[in-house]
Amino acid sequence: MASSYVSLLFLQLVLVFSILHVSSAGRRLTELVQEQPMIQYHKGPLLSGQVSINLIWYGKFNPTQRAIISDFISSLSTTSSPLKTQPEPSVLSWWKTTDKYYQLSSKNPSSLSINLGQQLLDEDYSLGKSLTSDQLVQLAATGDQKNSINVVLTASDVAVDGFCQSRCGTHGSSVGNQMNNKFPYIWVGNSEIQCPGQCAWPFHQPIYGPQNPPLVAPNNDVGLDGMVINLGSLLAGTATNPFGNGYYQGSAEAPLEAASACPGMYGKGAYPGYAGELLVDPTTGASYNAYGMNDRKYLLPALYDPTTSSCSTSV
């Protein structure tokens, strides 16, 4: 099993966990330089074809909160009928940057097509309110494993090993029900109560670093809008580096992936502590950079564009 983490301090730094080793090689935002990353292809498979995103809700989430995430996933689909109503810049246009990784890889000519799959509710905390990494994989395995990415979403009152100390989310793979078959999974936690200044920036005042005012969350939920940022980053990493030998920068023990190679960047002109020039809703004052389904607005991380060797933002 290999996993990548969305680490603390503005969400986009990635660590790697495997059954053989744990690496804590993160970077503080203030230590980042402005040099452009150089993500390389390591000859492994990418996720391709039609893949369902199964959402496993662990703990208490209200229907509005679940809709924020499910609408985001549906906004990534090219087959969703309301897609035509999404104005630009759209969630789908943001996601299409990942297509460029497939175009550059002769081994993976087919791009990834996403749709919203199962939604499983575990509102009774079947494994308790304090989870280990192994239990996250156990929960991920409850979803359909064929042509799927199983996403575990933990509620704000659920503690997870390393949550808020070293990571805001994880992606990795585990052996599935079928022998020699691995399925990719993602975990993201709701940080609203435990560490919004770490895992929900820029929608909350950071606990350290540049103290610019927090932005207004586009869906009026600091925890869930923060989860969308982390989920978007981890989905991009899962698609382009699902098994630890796809596209990444640096060592395999601490790779920077499609989104985590561009930490803290959401709009043009971003720099440490400043998310960049964003769109602002004139009524609510909320900041965003992408339109989704059902009139949703989202803030999504910059993605590394392998054709230009630079970080690309929606706005």
Short mmCIF file of C-alpha atoms in Angstrom, two decimals:
data_model
loop_
_atom_site.label_atom_id
_atom_site.label_comp_id
_atom_site.label_asym_id
_atom_site.label_seq_id
_atom_site.Cartn_x
_atom_site.Cartn_y
_atom_site.Cartn_z
CA MET A 1 0.00 0.00 0.00
CA ALA A 2 1.32 3.44 -0.89
CA SER A 3 -0.24 6.73 0.18
CA SER A 4 0.31 10.41 -0.47
CA TYR A 5 -0.70 13.09 2.01
CA VAL A 6 -2.06 16.58 1.65
CA SER A 7 0.06 18.18 4.35
CA LEU A 8 -0.48 21.23 6.50
CA LEU A 9 0.31 24.89 5.88
CA PHE A 10 -1.88 25.88 3.02
CA LEU A 11 -2.87 22.37 2.16
CA GLN A 12 -0.93 21.46 -0.93
CA LEU A 13 2.31 19.79 0.26
CA VAL A 14 2.42 16.05 -0.20
CA LEU A 15 4.05 13.38 1.95
CA VAL A 16 4.26 9.68 1.15
CA PHE A 17 3.38 6.72 3.36
CA SER A 18 3.95 3.11 2.46
CA ILE A 19 3.92 -0.21 4.22
CA LEU A 20 7.72 -0.01 4.32
CA HIS A 21 8.30 3.57 5.33
CA VAL A 22 6.82 6.85 6.51
CA SER A 23 8.28 10.13 5.36
CA SER A 24 7.66 13.46 7.05
CA ALA A 25 9.56 15.49 4.48
CA GLY A 26 7.22 18.46 4.19
CA ARG A 27 8.01 22.07 3.40
CA ARG A 28 6.82 25.23 5.07
CA LEU A 29 5.25 27.70 2.69
CA THR A 30 7.72 30.36 3.78
CA GLU A 31 10.54 28.06 2.67
CA LEU A 32 9.21 27.61 -0.86
CA VAL A 33 11.11 29.32 -3.65
CA GLN A 34 9.55 30.55 -6.84
CA GLU A 35 11.38 28.10 -9.10
CA GLN A 36 9.04 26.12 -11.33
CA PRO A 37 8.82 22.39 -10.50
CA MET A 38 9.79 19.74 -13.03
CA ILE A 39 7.42 16.81 -12.68
CA GLN A 40 8.71 13.66 -14.35
CA TYR A 41 7.02 10.48 -15.55
CA HIS A 42 8.18 7.30 -13.83
CA LYS A 43 6.67 4.84 -16.33
CA GLY A 44 3.84 3.55 -14.15
CA PRO A 45 0.15 3.34 -15.06
CA LEU A 46 -2.25 6.26 -14.77
CA LEU A 47 -5.92 5.87 -14.04
CA SER A 48 -7.84 5.85 -17.31
CA GLY A 49 -11.20 5.05 -18.80
CA GLN A 50 -14.54 5.43 -17.02
CA VAL A 51 -14.04 5.62 -13.25
CA SER A 52 -16.67 6.13 -10.56
CA ILE A 53 -15.99 8.24 -7.48
CA ASN A 54 -17.64 6.54 -4.50
CA LEU A 55 -18.16 8.75 -1.44
CA ILE A 56 -18.03 7.13 2.00
CA TRP A 57 -19.37 9.58 4.59
CA TYR A 58 -18.03 8.72 8.05
CA GLY A 59 -19.80 10.57 10.85
CA LYS A 60 -22.39 13.32 10.78
CA PHE A 61 -22.76 15.36 7.60
CA ASN A 62 -25.97 17.19 6.79
CA PRO A 63 -27.54 16.99 3.31
CA THR A 64 -26.25 20.44 2.34
CA GLN A 65 -22.69 19.45 3.19
CA ARG A 66 -22.96 16.22 1.21
CA ALA A 67 -24.30 18.17 -1.76
CA ILE A 68 -21.25 20.49 -1.78
CA ILE A 69 -18.97 17.50 -2.35
CA SER A 70 -21.23 15.47 -4.63
CA ASP A 71 -21.88 18.50 -6.86
CA PHE A 72 -18.12 19.02 -7.10
CA ILE A 73 -17.59 15.42 -8.25
CA SER A 74 -20.47 15.67 -10.72
CA SER A 75 -18.94 18.88 -12.07
CA LEU A 76 -15.90 16.87 -13.18
CA SER A 77 -17.97 14.61 -15.40
CA THR A 78 -18.25 15.08 -19.16
CA THR A 79 -21.47 13.04 -19.17
CA SER A 80 -23.47 15.09 -16.65
CA SER A 81 -26.44 16.64 -18.43
CA PRO A 82 -26.28 19.97 -16.52
CA LEU A 83 -22.69 20.37 -17.68
CA LYS A 84 -23.67 22.73 -20.48
CA THR A 85 -24.92 25.25 -17.93
CA GLN A 86 -21.50 25.64 -16.28
CA PRO A 87 -19.99 29.01 -17.18
CA GLU A 88 -16.25 29.49 -17.48
CA PRO A 89 -13.95 29.14 -15.69
CA SER A 90 -15.51 25.77 -14.88
CA VAL A 91 -14.55 22.87 -12.63
CA LEU A 92 -14.31 20.68 -15.73
CA SER A 93 -11.91 23.07 -17.49
CA TRP A 94 -9.73 23.02 -14.37
CA TRP A 95 -9.73 19.22 -14.41
CA LYS A 96 -8.83 19.02 -18.11
CA THR A 97 -5.27 20.04 -17.24
CA THR A 98 -4.81 16.44 -16.10
CA ASP A 99 -5.53 15.28 -19.69
CA LYS A 100 -2.14 16.68 -20.68
CA TYR A 101 -0.40 14.04 -18.57
CA TYR A 102 -2.05 11.34 -20.65
CA GLN A 103 -1.17 13.05 -23.91
CA LEU A 104 2.51 12.99 -22.96
CA SER A 105 2.48 9.35 -21.93
CA SER A 106 2.56 6.78 -24.73
CA LYS A 107 1.63 4.07 -22.20
CA ASN A 108 -1.57 5.85 -21.17
CA PRO A 109 -3.22 7.19 -24.34
CA SER A 110 -6.72 7.12 -22.85
CA SER A 111 -7.66 9.90 -20.46
CA LEU A 112 -9.74 9.56 -17.32
CA SER A 113 -13.52 10.07 -17.35
CA ILE A 114 -15.10 10.58 -13.94
CA ASN A 115 -18.65 10.13 -12.72
CA LEU A 116 -20.30 10.19 -9.31
CA GLY A 117 -20.84 6.65 -8.05
CA GLN A 118 -22.10 5.27 -4.73
CA GLN A 119 -22.67 7.32 -1.61
CA LEU A 120 -22.39 5.28 1.58
CA LEU A 121 -23.36 6.72 4.98
CA ASP A 122 -21.71 5.61 8.24
CA GLU A 123 -23.38 8.05 10.61
CA ASP A 124 -23.00 5.78 13.66
CA TYR A 125 -19.17 5.88 13.68
CA SER A 126 -18.82 2.10 13.23
CA LEU A 127 -15.09 2.22 14.01
CA GLY A 128 -15.29 4.91 16.68
CA LYS A 129 -14.23 8.55 16.58
CA SER A 130 -10.48 7.96 16.51
CA LEU A 131 -9.17 6.26 13.38
CA THR A 132 -5.84 4.79 12.33
CA SER A 133 -4.51 4.78 8.78
CA ASP A 134 -5.35 1.08 8.52
CA GLN A 135 -8.94 1.81 9.50
CA LEU A 136 -9.17 4.44 6.76
CA VAL A 137 -8.22 1.74 4.26
CA GLN A 138 -10.78 -0.58 5.88
CA LEU A 139 -13.47 2.03 5.35
CA ALA A 140 -12.33 2.69 1.78
CA ALA A 141 -12.66 -1.03 1.02
CA THR A 142 -16.41 -0.93 1.77
CA GLY A 143 -17.06 0.81 -1.54
CA ASP A 144 -17.18 -0.82 -4.94
CA GLN A 145 -13.58 -1.46 -5.95
CA LYS A 146 -13.97 -2.07 -9.69
CA ASN A 147 -13.15 0.95 -11.87
CA SER A 148 -13.53 3.19 -8.84
CA ILE A 149 -11.83 5.63 -6.53
CA ASN A 150 -13.23 5.25 -3.01
CA VAL A 151 -13.20 8.51 -1.06
CA VAL A 152 -13.52 8.44 2.74
CA LEU A 153 -14.75 11.74 4.19
CA THR A 154 -14.51 12.05 7.98
CA ALA A 155 -16.68 14.43 9.99
CA SER A 156 -15.35 17.32 12.07
CA ASP A 157 -15.52 15.33 15.33
CA VAL A 158 -13.44 12.39 14.03
CA ALA A 159 -9.75 12.24 14.91
CA VAL A 160 -7.41 10.51 12.45
CA ASP A 161 -3.75 9.60 12.95
CA GLY A 162 -1.66 12.52 11.73
CA PHE A 163 -4.66 14.76 11.03
CA CYS A 164 -3.71 18.37 11.76
CA GLN A 165 -0.21 17.31 12.81
CA SER A 166 1.17 16.18 9.46
CA ARG A 167 -1.65 15.86 6.94
CA CYS A 168 -5.08 17.08 5.88
CA GLY A 169 -5.81 14.15 3.58
CA THR A 170 -4.32 11.07 1.97
CA HIS A 171 -4.38 9.19 -1.30
CA GLY A 172 -3.00 5.74 -1.93
CA SER A 173 -3.87 2.24 -3.05
CA SER A 174 -4.62 -1.06 -1.37
CA VAL A 175 -5.09 -4.68 -2.37
CA GLY A 176 -8.72 -5.21 -3.31
CA ASN A 177 -11.12 -8.10 -3.12
CA GLN A 178 -9.66 -9.64 -6.26
CA MET A 179 -6.17 -11.13 -5.98
CA ASN A 180 -3.38 -8.94 -7.37
CA ASN A 181 -5.85 -6.12 -7.91
CA LYS A 182 -5.24 -2.72 -6.30
CA PHE A 183 -7.85 -0.06 -5.86
CA PRO A 184 -7.09 3.63 -5.31
CA TYR A 185 -8.55 5.46 -2.35
CA ILE A 186 -8.62 8.95 -0.86
CA TRP A 187 -9.25 10.22 2.65
CA VAL A 188 -10.08 13.84 3.50
CA GLY A 189 -11.02 15.18 6.95
CA ASN A 190 -13.28 18.08 7.90
CA SER A 191 -10.95 20.44 9.76
CA GLU A 192 -13.54 23.05 10.80
CA ILE A 193 -13.25 22.26 14.52
CA GLN A 194 -9.83 20.67 14.84
CA CYS A 195 -7.52 22.80 12.69
CA PRO A 196 -9.17 25.20 10.22
CA GLY A 197 -6.11 27.45 10.33
CA GLN A 198 -4.05 24.59 8.98
CA CYS A 199 -6.30 22.57 6.67
CA ALA A 200 -8.96 25.09 5.61
CA TRP A 201 -6.77 28.02 4.61
CA PRO A 202 -7.46 30.44 2.92
CA PHE A 203 -10.96 30.35 4.48
CA HIS A 204 -9.59 30.68 8.01
CA GLN A 205 -6.86 32.77 9.60
CA PRO A 206 -3.63 30.72 9.50
CA ILE A 207 -2.12 29.73 12.83
CA TYR A 208 1.28 30.91 11.63
CA GLY A 209 2.82 32.56 8.59
CA PRO A 210 1.55 35.71 6.85
CA GLN A 211 -1.61 36.91 8.57
CA ASN A 212 -3.76 38.14 5.70
CA PRO A 213 -7.53 38.21 6.34
CA PRO A 214 -9.30 34.91 5.57
CA LEU A 215 -11.45 34.65 2.46
CA VAL A 216 -15.20 34.07 2.53
CA ALA A 217 -15.95 30.43 1.67
CA PRO A 218 -17.96 30.11 -1.59
CA ASN A 219 -20.41 27.57 -0.13
CA ASN A 220 -20.56 29.27 3.28
CA ASP A 221 -18.95 26.29 5.00
CA VAL A 222 -15.29 26.68 5.98
CA GLY A 223 -14.84 22.98 6.70
CA LEU A 224 -16.48 21.66 3.52
CA ASP A 225 -14.98 24.28 1.21
CA GLY A 226 -11.60 23.37 2.68
CA MET A 227 -12.36 19.70 2.01
CA VAL A 228 -13.05 20.52 -1.65
CA ILE A 229 -9.58 22.04 -1.99
CA ASN A 230 -7.94 18.97 -0.45
CA LEU A 231 -10.12 16.56 -2.40
CA GLY A 232 -9.35 18.32 -5.68
CA SER A 233 -5.63 18.12 -4.97
CA LEU A 234 -5.79 14.44 -4.05
CA LEU A 235 -7.94 13.53 -7.05
CA ALA A 236 -5.35 15.08 -9.36
CA GLY A 237 -2.62 13.15 -7.59
CA THR A 238 -4.61 9.93 -7.74
CA ALA A 239 -5.25 10.26 -11.48
CA THR A 240 -1.65 11.01 -12.43
CA ASN A 241 0.22 9.03 -9.75
CA PRO A 242 -2.19 6.34 -8.51
CA PHE A 243 0.35 3.69 -7.49
CA GLY A 244 3.46 5.71 -6.67
CA ASN A 245 5.18 5.33 -10.05
CA GLY A 246 3.36 7.82 -12.25
CA TYR A 247 4.00 11.57 -12.51
CA TYR A 248 5.73 13.29 -9.61
CA GLN A 249 8.65 15.51 -8.68
CA GLY A 250 11.42 14.59 -6.28
CA SER A 251 11.89 11.30 -4.48
CA ALA A 252 9.28 8.56 -4.31
CA GLU A 253 9.37 8.90 -0.53
CA ALA A 254 8.21 12.52 -0.67
CA PRO A 255 6.77 13.25 -4.11
CA LEU A 256 5.18 16.47 -5.26
CA GLU A 257 2.29 15.72 -7.59
CA ALA A 258 0.00 17.54 -10.01
CA ALA A 259 -1.52 19.86 -7.40
CA SER A 260 0.88 19.59 -4.47
CA ALA A 261 3.72 20.87 -6.69
CA CYS A 262 1.88 24.23 -6.73
CA PRO A 263 1.25 24.93 -3.01
CA GLY A 264 -0.90 27.83 -1.90
CA MET A 265 -1.70 28.97 -5.47
CA TYR A 266 -5.30 29.64 -6.52
CA GLY A 267 -5.11 32.67 -8.80
CA LYS A 268 -2.63 34.78 -10.73
CA GLY A 269 -0.10 36.64 -8.64
CA ALA A 270 -0.21 34.19 -5.72
CA TYR A 271 2.64 34.27 -3.23
CA PRO A 272 3.15 32.86 0.29
CA GLY A 273 0.14 33.85 2.35
CA TYR A 274 -1.77 35.32 -0.62
CA ALA A 275 -4.04 33.02 -2.63
CA GLY A 276 -3.90 35.18 -5.77
CA GLU A 277 -6.38 37.24 -7.79
CA LEU A 278 -9.74 35.50 -7.52
CA LEU A 279 -13.34 36.01 -8.57
CA VAL A 280 -15.55 37.52 -5.86
CA ASP A 281 -19.29 37.08 -5.53
CA PRO A 282 -20.77 40.60 -5.33
CA THR A 283 -23.58 39.47 -3.03
CA THR A 284 -21.80 37.23 -0.52
CA GLY A 285 -18.22 38.45 -0.87
CA ALA A 286 -17.09 34.84 -1.32
CA SER A 287 -13.89 34.11 -3.25
CA TYR A 288 -13.75 31.40 -5.90
CA ASN A 289 -12.08 30.44 -9.17
CA ALA A 290 -14.41 27.88 -10.76
CA TYR A 291 -18.11 27.35 -11.47
CA GLY A 292 -19.69 23.97 -10.91
CA MET A 293 -23.05 22.27 -11.26
CA ASN A 294 -26.21 23.58 -9.63
CA ASP A 295 -24.85 27.14 -9.53
CA ARG A 296 -22.01 26.09 -7.24
CA LYS A 297 -18.81 28.07 -6.89
CA TYR A 298 -15.55 26.48 -5.78
CA LEU A 299 -11.98 27.43 -4.96
CA LEU A 300 -9.60 24.90 -6.55
CA PRO A 301 -5.82 24.56 -6.32
CA ALA A 302 -3.46 25.33 -9.17
CA LEU A 303 -2.41 22.32 -11.26
CA TYR A 304 1.00 21.73 -12.73
CA ASP A 305 0.85 21.88 -16.53
CA PRO A 306 3.39 19.37 -17.87
CA THR A 307 3.35 20.92 -21.34
CA THR A 308 4.56 24.29 -20.06
CA SER A 309 6.39 23.13 -16.91
CA SER A 310 4.49 25.69 -14.89
CA CYS A 311 1.63 25.97 -12.41
CA SER A 312 -1.69 26.80 -14.04
CA THR A 313 -4.60 28.49 -12.26
CA SER A 314 -8.21 28.79 -13.40
CA VAL A 315 -8.13 32.58 -13.13
#
